[in-house]
Tab-separated table of C-alpha atoms in Angstrom:
chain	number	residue	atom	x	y	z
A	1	UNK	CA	101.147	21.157	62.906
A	2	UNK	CA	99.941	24.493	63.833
A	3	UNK	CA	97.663	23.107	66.951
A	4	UNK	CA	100.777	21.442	68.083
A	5	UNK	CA	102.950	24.433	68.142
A	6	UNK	CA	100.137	26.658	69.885
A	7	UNK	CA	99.778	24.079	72.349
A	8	UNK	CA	103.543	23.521	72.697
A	9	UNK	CA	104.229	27.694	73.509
A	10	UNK	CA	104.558	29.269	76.999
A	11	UNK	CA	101.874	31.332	78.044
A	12	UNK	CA	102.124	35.024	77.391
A	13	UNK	CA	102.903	35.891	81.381
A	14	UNK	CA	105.488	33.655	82.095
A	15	UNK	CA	107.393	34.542	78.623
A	16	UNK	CA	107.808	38.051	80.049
A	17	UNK	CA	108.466	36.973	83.123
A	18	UNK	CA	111.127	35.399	82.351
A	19	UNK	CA	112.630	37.827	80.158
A	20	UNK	CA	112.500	40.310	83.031
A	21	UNK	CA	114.322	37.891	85.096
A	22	UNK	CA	116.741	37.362	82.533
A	23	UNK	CA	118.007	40.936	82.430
A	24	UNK	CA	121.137	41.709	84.253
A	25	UNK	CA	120.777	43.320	87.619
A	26	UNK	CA	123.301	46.260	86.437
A	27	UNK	CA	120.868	47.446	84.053
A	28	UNK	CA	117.898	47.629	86.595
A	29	UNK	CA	120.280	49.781	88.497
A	30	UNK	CA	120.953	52.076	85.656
A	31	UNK	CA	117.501	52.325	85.486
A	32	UNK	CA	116.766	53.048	89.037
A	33	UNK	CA	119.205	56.119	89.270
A	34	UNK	CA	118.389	57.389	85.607
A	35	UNK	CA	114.673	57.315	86.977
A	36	UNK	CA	115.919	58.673	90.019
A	37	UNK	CA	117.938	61.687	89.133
A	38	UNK	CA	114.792	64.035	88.516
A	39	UNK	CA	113.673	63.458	92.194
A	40	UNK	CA	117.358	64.069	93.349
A	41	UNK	CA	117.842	67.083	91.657
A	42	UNK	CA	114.383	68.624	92.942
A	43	UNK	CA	115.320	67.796	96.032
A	44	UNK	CA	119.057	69.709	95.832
A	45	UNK	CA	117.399	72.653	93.928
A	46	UNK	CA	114.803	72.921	96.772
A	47	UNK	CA	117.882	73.299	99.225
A	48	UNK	CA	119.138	76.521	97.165
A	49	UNK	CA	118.300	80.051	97.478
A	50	UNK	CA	116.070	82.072	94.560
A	51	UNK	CA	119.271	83.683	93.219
A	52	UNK	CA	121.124	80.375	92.787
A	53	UNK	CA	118.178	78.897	91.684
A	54	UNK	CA	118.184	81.170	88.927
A	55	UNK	CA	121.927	81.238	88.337
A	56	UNK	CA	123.121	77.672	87.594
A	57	UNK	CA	121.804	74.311	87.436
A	58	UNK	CA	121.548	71.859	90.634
A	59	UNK	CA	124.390	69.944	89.849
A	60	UNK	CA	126.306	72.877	90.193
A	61	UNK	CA	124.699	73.196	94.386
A	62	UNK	CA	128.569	72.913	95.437
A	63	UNK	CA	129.732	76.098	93.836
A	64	UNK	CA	126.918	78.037	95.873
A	65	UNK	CA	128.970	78.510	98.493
A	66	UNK	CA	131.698	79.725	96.405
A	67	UNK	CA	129.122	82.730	94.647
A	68	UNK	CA	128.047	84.117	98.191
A	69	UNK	CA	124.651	81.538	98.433
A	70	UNK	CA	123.937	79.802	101.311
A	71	UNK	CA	123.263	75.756	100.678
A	72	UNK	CA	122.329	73.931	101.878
A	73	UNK	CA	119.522	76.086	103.221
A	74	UNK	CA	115.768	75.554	104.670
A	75	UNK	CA	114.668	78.688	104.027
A	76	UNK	CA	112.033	77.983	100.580
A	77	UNK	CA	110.518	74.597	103.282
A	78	UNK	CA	110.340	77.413	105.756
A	79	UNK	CA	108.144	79.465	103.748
A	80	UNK	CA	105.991	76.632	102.028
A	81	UNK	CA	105.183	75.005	105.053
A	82	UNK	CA	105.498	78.356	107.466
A	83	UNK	CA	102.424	80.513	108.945
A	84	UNK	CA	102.930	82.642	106.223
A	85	UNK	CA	100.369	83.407	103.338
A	86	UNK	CA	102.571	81.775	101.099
A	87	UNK	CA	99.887	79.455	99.539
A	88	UNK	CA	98.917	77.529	102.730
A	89	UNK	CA	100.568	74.576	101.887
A	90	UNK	CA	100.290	72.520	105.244
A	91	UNK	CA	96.798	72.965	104.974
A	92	UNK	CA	96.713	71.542	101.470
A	93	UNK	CA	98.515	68.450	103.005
A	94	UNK	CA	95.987	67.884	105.343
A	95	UNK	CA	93.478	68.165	102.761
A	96	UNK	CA	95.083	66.252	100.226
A	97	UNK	CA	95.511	62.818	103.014
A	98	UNK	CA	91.863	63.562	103.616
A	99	UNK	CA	91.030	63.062	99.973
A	100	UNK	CA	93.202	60.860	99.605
A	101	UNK	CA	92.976	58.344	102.381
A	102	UNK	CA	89.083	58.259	102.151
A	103	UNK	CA	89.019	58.123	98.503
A	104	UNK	CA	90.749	54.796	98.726
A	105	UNK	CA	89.041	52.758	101.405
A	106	UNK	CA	85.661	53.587	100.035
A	107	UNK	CA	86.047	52.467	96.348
A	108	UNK	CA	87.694	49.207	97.819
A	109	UNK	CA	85.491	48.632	100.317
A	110	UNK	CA	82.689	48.481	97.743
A	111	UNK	CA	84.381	46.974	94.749
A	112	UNK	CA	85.842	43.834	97.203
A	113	UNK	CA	82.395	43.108	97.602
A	114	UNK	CA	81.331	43.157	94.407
A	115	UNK	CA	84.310	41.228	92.997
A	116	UNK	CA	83.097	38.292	94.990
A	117	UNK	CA	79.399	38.552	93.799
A	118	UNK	CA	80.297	38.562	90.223
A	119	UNK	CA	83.051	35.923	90.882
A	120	UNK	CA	81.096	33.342	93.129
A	121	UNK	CA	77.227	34.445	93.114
A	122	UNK	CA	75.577	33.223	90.733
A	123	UNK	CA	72.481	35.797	90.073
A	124	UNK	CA	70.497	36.730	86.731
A	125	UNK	CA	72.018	39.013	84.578
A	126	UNK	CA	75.081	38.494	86.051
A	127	UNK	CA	77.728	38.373	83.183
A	128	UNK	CA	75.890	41.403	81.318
A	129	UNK	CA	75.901	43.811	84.849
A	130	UNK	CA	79.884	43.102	85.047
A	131	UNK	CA	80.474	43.926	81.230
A	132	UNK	CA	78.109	47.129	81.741
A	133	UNK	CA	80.344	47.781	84.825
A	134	UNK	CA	83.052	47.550	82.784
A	135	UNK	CA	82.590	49.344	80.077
A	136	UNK	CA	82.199	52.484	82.324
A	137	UNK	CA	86.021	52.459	81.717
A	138	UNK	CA	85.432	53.602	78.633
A	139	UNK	CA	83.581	57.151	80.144
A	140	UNK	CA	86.486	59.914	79.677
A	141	UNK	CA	86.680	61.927	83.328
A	142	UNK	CA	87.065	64.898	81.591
A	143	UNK	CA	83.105	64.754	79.876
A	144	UNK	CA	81.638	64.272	83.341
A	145	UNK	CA	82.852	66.309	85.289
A	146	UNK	CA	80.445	69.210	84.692
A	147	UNK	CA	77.697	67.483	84.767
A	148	UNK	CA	78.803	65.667	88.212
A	149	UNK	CA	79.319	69.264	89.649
A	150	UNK	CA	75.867	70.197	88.650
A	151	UNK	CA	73.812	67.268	90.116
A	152	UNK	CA	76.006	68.302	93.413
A	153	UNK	CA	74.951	71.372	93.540
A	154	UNK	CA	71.481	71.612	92.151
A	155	UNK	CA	70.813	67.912	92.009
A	156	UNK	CA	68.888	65.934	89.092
A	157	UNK	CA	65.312	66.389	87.591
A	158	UNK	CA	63.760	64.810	84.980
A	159	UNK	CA	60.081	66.082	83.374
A	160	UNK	CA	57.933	63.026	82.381
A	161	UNK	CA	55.776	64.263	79.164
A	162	UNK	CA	52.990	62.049	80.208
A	163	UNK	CA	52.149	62.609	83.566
A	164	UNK	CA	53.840	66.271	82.743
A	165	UNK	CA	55.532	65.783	86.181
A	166	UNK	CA	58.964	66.286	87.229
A	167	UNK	CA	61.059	63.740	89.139
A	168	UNK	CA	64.003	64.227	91.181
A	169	UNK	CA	66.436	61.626	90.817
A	170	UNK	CA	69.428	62.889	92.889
A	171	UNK	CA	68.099	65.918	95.540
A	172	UNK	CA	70.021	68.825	96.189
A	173	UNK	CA	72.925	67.854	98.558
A	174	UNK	CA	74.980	71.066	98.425
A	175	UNK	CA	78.390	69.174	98.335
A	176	UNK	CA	79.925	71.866	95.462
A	177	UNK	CA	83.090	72.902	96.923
A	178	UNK	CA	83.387	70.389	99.752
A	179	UNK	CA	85.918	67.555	99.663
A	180	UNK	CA	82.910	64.774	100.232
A	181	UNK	CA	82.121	65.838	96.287
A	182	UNK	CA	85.909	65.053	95.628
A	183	UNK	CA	85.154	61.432	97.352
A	184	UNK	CA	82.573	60.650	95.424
A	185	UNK	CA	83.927	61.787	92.506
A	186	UNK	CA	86.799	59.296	92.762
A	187	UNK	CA	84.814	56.493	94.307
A	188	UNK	CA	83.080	57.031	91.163
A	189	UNK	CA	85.779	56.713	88.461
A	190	UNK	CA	87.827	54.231	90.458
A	191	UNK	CA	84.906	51.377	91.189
A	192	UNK	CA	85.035	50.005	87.184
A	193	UNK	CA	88.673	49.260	87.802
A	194	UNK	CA	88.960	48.406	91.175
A	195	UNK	CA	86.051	45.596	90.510
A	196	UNK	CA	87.648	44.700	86.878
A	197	UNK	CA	90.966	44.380	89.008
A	198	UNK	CA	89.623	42.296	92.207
A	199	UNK	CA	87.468	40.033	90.182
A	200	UNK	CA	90.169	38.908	88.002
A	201	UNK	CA	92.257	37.579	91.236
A	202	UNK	CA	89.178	36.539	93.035
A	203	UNK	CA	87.662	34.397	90.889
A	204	UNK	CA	90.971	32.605	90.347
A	205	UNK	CA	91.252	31.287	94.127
A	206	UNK	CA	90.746	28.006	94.572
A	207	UNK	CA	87.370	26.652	94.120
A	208	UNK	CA	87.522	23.937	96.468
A	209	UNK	CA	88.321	26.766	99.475
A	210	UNK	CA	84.629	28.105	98.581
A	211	UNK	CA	82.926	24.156	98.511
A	212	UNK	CA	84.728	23.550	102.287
A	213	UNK	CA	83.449	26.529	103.132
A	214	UNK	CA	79.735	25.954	102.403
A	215	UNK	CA	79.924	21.908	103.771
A	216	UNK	CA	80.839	23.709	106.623
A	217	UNK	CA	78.133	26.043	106.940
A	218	UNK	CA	79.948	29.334	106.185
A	219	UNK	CA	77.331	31.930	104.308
A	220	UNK	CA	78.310	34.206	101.624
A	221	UNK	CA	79.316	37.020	104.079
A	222	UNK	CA	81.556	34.800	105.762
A	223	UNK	CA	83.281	33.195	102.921
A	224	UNK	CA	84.374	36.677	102.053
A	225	UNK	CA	85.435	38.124	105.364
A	226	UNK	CA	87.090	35.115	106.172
A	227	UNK	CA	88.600	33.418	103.408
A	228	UNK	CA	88.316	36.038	100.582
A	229	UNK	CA	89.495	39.268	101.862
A	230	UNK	CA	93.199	37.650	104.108
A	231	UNK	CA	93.366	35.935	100.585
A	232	UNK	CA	93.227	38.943	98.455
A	233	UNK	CA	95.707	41.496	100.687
A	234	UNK	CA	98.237	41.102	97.762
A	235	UNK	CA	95.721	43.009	94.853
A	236	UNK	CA	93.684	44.860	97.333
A	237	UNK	CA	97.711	46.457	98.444
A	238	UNK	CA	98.255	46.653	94.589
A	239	UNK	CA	94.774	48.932	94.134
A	240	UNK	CA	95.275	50.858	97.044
A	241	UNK	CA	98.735	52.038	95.559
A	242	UNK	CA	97.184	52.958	92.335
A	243	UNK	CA	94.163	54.583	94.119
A	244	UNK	CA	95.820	56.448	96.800
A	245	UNK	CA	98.434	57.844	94.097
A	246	UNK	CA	95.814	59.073	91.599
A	247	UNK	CA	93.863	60.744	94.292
A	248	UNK	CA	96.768	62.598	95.732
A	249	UNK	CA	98.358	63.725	92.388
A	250	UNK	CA	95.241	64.586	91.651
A	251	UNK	CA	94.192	68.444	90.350
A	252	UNK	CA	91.538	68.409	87.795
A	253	UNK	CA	88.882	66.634	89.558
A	254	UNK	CA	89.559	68.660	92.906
A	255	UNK	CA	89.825	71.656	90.718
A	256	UNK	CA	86.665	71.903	89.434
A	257	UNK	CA	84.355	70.252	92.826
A	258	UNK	CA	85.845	72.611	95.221
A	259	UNK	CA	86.585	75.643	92.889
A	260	UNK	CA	87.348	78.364	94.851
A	261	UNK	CA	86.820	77.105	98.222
A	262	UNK	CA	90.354	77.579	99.018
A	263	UNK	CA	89.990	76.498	102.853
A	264	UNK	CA	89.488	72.804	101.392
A	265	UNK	CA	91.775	72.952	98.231
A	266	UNK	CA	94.269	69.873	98.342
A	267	UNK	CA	98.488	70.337	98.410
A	268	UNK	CA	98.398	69.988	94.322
A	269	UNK	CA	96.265	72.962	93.931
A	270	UNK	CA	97.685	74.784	96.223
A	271	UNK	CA	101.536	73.918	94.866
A	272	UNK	CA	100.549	75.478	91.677
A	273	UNK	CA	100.037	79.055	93.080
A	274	UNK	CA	102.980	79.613	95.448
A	275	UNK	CA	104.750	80.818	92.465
A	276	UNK	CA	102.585	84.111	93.271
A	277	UNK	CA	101.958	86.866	90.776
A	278	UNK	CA	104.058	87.256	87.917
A	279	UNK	CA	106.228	84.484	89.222
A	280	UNK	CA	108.175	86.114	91.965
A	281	UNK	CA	108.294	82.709	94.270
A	282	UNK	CA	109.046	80.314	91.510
A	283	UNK	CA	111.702	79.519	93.996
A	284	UNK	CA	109.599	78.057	96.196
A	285	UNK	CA	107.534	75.124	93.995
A	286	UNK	CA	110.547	72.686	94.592
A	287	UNK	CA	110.073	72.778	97.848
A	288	UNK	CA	106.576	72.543	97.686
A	289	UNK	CA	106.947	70.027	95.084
A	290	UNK	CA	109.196	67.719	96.869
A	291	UNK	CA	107.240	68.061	99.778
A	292	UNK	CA	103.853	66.357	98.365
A	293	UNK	CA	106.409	63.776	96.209
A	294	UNK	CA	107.292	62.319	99.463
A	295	UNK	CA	104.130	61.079	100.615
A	296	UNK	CA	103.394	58.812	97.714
A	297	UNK	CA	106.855	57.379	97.687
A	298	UNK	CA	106.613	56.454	101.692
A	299	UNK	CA	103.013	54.717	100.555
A	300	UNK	CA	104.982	53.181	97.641
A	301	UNK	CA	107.715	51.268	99.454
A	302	UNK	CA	105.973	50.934	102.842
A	303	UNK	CA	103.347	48.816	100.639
A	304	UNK	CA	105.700	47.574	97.305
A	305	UNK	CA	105.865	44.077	98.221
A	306	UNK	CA	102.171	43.858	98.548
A	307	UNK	CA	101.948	45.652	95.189
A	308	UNK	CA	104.149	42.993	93.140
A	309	UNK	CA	102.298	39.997	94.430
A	310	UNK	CA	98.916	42.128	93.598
A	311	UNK	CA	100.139	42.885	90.136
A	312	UNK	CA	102.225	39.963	88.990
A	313	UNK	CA	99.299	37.377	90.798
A	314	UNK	CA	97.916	34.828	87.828
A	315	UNK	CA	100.021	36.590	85.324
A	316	UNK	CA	102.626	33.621	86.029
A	317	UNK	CA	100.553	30.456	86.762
A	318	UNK	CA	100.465	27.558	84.256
């Protein structure tokens, strides 16, 4: 009785999806502008002077011109993204979509590939390499970061006791305070997922794409530029989002591998000091927060449909 109703239930993925298509569409629009009121109000407050800023809340903006303060006005995007010293904020920008941008095609680039080998290359030791991949998950970013910064700067030795000789491991590359140590920083945290994420939706295409392949002569490298990689734009979209997002909110990890190198610091870093001493320019971290919130959501809905197919692929099949 119990093997029949196990057998008889829906799978877990198409239980919720179906609940989420069940719910009216009213309530996904309450959602949206309850989730979008935040971003709406930092934009009006970033529109406001410092003294009406300081007066009354955004949603009072229309009475500004009523109290002798100019709005809407450009003046605080004037001074974030101006010639100023104010922080260098358009610098940041520029650092921040070089972070961010590289930071994204590498760990793909490498994970895509090995998605396929543990998916459809059969090798010894296969299965236990992918759960030791895995498992790096488990490595909190925080614990490594130190000693990631060291082996950049000073690289890594280890003594033998029986030879009593030392060994370099990694040499001295000199990449503290450059953004290359921020790329391979985030190559380095983001590869466990990315391959976790790619091999789950490449080893569910069809097998019998792979078999046609092969009677047809098609090598491994092939296969997976041909057939593998125009088959998996949907999750390799979906990663990208999730990648490109992490590395541009990013501060802790550019924080501590550029330090204070502030030529290459990225817009989040930089965002968090235009408040100046004692917090006289408060005023100005809307504007300077709005401005790096746009960038992500332009990435967001340029690539969203990409990213539901990605995330929602084999979470609805059977």
């Amino acid at each position: 009785m119990t093997a029949t109703t196990t057998a008889g239930r829906r799978p877990l993925g198409p239980r919720i999806y179906g609940f989420l298509r069940s719910i009216p569409t009213w309530v996904l629009w309450i959602l949206v502008v309850l989730w979008t009121i935040p971003t709406f109000g930092l934009l009006v407050n970033s529109l406001r002077t410092r003294d009406a800023q300081r007066t009354s809340g955004w949603w009072l903006a229309w009475q500004d011109g009523a109290n002798g303060f100019d709005f809407p006005t450009l003046q605080n995007y004037e001074a974030v993204l101006g010639a100023e010293a104010t922080g260098g904020l358009a610098n940041g920008l520029l650092n921040s979509a070089s972070i961010a941008i590289v930071a994204t095609i590498i760990p793909i680039a490498i994970a895509a590939f090995a998605a396929y080998a543990f998916a459809w290359i059969d090798f010894r030791g296969r299965e236990w390499l992918f759960i030791g991949t895995i498992a790096l998950l488990a490595v909190p970013t925080q614990v490594s970061l130190i000693p990631l910064l060291q082996a950049y700067s000073s690289g890594v030795r280890m003594t033998i006791p029986i030879i009593e000789k030392t060994v370099t491991i990694i040499p001295d590359m000199g990449l503290a305070g450059t953004i290359p140590a921020v790329w391979l920083t985030h190559t380095g945290f983001a590869l466990p997922f990315a391959i976790f994420l790619l091999h789950n939706y490449i080893a569910g295409l069809p097998k019998d794409l792979f078999e046609s392949a092969r009677i047809d002569g098609a090598d491994h490298f092939k296969i997976f530029w041909k057939l593998v990689v125009p088959l998996s734009i949907p999750v390799l979209a979906a990663f990208a989002i999730f990648q490109f997002l992490w590395t541009w909110n990013d501060y802790l990890i550019a924080l501590t591998m550029i330090g204070g190198n502030r030529v290459a610091l990225p817009a989040t870093v930089v965002v968090a000091s235009l408040a100046g001493e004692f917090g006289l320019r408060e005023h100005l971290l809307t504007a300077g927060a709005f401005v790096i919130t746009v960038v992500p959501l332009v990435v967001f809905f340029a690539l969203q449909r990409f990213f539901v197919r990605g995330i929602t692929a084999g979470s609805v099949k059977g």
